[in-house]
JSON list of C-alpha atoms in Angstrom, two decimals:
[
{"chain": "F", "resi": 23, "resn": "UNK", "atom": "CA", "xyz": [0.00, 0.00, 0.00]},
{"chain": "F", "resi": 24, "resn": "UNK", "atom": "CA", "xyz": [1.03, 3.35, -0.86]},
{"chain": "F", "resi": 25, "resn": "UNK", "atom": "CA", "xyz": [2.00, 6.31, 1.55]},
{"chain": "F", "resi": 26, "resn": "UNK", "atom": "CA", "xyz": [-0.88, 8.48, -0.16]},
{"chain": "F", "resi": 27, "resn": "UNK", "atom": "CA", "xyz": [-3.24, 5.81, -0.55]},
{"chain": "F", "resi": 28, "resn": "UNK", "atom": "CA", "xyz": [-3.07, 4.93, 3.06]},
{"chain": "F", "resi": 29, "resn": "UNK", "atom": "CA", "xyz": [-3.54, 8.88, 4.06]},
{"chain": "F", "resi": 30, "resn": "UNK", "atom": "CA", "xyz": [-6.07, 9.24, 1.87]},
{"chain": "F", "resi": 31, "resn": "UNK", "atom": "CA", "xyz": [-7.97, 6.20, 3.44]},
{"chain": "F", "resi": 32, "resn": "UNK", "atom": "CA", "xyz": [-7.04, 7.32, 7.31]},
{"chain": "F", "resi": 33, "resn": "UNK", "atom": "CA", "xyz": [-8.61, 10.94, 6.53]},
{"chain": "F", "resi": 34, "resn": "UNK", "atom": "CA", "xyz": [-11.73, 10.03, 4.23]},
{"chain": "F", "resi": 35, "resn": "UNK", "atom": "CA", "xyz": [-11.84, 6.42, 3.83]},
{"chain": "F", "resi": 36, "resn": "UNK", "atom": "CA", "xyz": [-11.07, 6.55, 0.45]},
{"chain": "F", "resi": 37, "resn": "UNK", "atom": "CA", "xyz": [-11.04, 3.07, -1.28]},
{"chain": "F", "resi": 38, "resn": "UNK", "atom": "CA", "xyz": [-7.43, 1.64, -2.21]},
{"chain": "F", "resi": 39, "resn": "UNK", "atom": "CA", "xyz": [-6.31, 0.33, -5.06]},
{"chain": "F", "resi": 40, "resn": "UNK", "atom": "CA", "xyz": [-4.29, -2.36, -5.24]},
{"chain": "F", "resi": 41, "resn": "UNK", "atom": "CA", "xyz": [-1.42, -2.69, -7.86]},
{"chain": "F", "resi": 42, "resn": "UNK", "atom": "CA", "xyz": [-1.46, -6.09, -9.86]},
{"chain": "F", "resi": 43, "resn": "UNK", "atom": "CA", "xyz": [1.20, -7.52, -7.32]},
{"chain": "F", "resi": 44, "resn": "UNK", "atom": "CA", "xyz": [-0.83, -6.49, -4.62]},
{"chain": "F", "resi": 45, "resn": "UNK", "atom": "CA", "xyz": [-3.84, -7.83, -5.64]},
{"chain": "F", "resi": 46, "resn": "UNK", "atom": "CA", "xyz": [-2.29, -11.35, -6.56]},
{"chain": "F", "resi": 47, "resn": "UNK", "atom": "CA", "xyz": [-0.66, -11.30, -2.61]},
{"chain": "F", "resi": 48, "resn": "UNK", "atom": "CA", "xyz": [-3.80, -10.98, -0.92]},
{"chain": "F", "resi": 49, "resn": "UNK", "atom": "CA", "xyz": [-5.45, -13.85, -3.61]},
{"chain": "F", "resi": 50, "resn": "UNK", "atom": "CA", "xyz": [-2.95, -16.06, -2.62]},
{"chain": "F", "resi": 51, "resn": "UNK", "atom": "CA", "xyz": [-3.60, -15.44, 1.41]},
{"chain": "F", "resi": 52, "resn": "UNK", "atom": "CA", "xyz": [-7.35, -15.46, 0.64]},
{"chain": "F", "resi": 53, "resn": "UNK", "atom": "CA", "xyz": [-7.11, -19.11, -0.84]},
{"chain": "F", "resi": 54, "resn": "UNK", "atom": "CA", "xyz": [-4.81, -20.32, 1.24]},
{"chain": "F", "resi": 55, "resn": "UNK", "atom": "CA", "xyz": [-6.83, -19.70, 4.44]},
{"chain": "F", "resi": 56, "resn": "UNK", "atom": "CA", "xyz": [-9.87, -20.88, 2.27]},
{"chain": "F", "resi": 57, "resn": "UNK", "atom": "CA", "xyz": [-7.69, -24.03, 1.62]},
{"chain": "F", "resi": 58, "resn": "UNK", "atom": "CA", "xyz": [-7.47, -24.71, 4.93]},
{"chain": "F", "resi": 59, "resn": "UNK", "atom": "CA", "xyz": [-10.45, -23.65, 5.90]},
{"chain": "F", "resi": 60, "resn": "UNK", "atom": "CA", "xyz": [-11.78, -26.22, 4.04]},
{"chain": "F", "resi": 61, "resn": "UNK", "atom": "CA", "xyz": [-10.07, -28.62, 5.18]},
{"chain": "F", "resi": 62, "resn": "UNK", "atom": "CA", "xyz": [-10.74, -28.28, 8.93]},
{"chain": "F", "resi": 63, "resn": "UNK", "atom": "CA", "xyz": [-13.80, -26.99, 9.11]},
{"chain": "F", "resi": 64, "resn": "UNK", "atom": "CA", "xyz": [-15.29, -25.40, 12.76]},
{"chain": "F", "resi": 65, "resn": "UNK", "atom": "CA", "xyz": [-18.29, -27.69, 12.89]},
{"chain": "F", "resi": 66, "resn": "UNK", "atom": "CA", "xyz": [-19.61, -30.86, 11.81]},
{"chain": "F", "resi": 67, "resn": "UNK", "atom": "CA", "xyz": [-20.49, -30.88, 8.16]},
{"chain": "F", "resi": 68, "resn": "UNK", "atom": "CA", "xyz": [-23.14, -33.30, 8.44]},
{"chain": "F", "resi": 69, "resn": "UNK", "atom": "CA", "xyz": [-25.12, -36.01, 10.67]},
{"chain": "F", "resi": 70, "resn": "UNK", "atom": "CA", "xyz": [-22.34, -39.16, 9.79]},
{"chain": "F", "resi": 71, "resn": "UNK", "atom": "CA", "xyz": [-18.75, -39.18, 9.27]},
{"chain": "F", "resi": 72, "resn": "UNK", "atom": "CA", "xyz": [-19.67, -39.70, 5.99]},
{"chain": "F", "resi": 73, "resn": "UNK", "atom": "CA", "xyz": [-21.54, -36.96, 5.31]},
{"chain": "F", "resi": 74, "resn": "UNK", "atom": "CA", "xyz": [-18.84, -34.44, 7.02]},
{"chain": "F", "resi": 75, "resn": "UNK", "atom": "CA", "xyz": [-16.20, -36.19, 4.79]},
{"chain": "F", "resi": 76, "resn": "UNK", "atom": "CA", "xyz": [-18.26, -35.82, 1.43]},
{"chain": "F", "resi": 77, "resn": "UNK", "atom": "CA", "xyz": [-19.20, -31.91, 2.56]},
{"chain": "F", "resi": 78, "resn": "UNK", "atom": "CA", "xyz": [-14.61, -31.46, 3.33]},
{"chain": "F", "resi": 79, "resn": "UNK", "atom": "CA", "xyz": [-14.47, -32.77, -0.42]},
{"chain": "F", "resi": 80, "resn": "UNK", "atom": "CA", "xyz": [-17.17, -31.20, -1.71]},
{"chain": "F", "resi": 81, "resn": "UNK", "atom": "CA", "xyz": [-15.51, -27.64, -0.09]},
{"chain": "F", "resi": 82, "resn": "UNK", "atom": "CA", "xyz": [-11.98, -28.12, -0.88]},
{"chain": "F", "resi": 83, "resn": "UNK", "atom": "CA", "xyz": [-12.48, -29.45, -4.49]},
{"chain": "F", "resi": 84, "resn": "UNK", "atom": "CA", "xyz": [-14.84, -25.83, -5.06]},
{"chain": "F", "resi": 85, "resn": "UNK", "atom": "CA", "xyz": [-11.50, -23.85, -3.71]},
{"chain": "F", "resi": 86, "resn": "UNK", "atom": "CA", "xyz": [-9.11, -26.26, -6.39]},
{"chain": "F", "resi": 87, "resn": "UNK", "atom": "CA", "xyz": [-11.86, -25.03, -9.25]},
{"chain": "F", "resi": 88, "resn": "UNK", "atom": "CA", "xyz": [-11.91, -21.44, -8.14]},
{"chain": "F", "resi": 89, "resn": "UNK", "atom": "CA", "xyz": [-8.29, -21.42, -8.47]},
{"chain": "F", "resi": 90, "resn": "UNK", "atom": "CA", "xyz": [-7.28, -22.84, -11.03]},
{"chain": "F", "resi": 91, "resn": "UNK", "atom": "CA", "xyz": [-9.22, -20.21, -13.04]},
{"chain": "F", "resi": 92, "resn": "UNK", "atom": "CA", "xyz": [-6.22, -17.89, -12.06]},
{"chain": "F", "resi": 93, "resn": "UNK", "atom": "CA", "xyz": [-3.76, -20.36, -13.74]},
{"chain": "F", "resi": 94, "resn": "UNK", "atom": "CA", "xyz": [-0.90, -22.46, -13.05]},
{"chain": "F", "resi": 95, "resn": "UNK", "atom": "CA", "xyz": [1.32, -19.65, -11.84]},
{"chain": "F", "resi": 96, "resn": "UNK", "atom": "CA", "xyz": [-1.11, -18.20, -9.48]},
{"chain": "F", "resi": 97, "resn": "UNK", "atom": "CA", "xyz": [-2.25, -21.89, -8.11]},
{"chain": "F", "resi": 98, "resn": "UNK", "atom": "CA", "xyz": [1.55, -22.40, -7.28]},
{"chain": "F", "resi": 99, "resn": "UNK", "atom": "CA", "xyz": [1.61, -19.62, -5.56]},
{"chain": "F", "resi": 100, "resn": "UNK", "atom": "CA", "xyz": [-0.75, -20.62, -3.11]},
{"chain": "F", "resi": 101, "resn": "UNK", "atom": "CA", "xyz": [0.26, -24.53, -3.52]},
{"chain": "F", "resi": 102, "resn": "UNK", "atom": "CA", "xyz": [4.10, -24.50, -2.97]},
{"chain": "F", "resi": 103, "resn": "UNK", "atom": "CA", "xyz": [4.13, -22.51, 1.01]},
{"chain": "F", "resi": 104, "resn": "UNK", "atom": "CA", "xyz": [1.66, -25.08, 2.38]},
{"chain": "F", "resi": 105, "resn": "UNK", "atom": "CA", "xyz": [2.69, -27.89, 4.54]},
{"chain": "F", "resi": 106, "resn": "UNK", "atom": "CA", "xyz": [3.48, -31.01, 2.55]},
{"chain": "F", "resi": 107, "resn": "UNK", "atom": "CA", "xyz": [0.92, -32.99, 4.86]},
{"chain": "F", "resi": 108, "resn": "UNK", "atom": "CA", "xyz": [-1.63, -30.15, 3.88]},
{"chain": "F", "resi": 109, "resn": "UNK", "atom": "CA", "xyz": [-0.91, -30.56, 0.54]},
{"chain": "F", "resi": 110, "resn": "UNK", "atom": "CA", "xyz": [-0.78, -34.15, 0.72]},
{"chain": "F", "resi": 111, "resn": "UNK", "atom": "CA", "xyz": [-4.07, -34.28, 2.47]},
{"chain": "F", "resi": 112, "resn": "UNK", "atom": "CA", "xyz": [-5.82, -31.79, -0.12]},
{"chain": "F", "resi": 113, "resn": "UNK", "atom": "CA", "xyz": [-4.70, -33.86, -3.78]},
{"chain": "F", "resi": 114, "resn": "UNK", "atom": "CA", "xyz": [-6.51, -36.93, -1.70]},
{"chain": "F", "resi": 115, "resn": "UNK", "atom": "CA", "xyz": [-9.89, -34.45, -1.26]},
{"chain": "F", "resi": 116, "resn": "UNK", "atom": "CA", "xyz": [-9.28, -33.09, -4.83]},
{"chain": "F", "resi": 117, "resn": "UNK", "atom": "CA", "xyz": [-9.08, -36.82, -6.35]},
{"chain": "F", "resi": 118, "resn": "UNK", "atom": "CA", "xyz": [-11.57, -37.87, -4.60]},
{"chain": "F", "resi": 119, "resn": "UNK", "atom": "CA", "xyz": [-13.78, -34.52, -5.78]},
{"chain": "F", "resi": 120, "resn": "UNK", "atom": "CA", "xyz": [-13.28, -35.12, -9.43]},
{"chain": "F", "resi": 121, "resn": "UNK", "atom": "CA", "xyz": [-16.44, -36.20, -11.16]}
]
């Protein structure tokens, strides 16, 4: 964020802009916390085991689509800083998404 921008937005809560770089860094924080969100949810998805397992899949494999529609680069991004055990754990609820 910008000196100005940031002034601007203190004094009359003018909306900032993000640069490209910007906006691609707070994507990438945005889906990895929905990642893991996802993941381990708060509260029981559903009455049976395996109804909270098919609502994790269901979640994380709707992140995986959202994403990807940013591209490779972008999905790296948010793929390479997360655990291996997270990312290990997400390709099994991705698979096991795919129609």
């Amino acid at each position: 964020m910008h000196d100005d921008a940031l002034i601007a937005w203190i004094n009359d809560g003018a909306k900032i802009e993000l640069t490209g770089d910007e906006a691609v860094a707070q994507r990438v924080r945005e889906f990895s916390a929905r990642f893991l969100a996802a993941l381990n949810p708060q509260d029981d998805l559903g009455p049976t085991e395996e109804a909270h397992e098919a609502a994790v899949i269901s979640n994380v494999y709707a992140v995986h689509i959202e994403l990807c529609r940013y591209g490779d680069e972008e999905y790296n991004k948010v793929w390479r800083p997360l655990p291996a055990s997270v990312r290990a754990a997400l390709k099994a609820y991705i698979a096991a998404g795919k129609p």
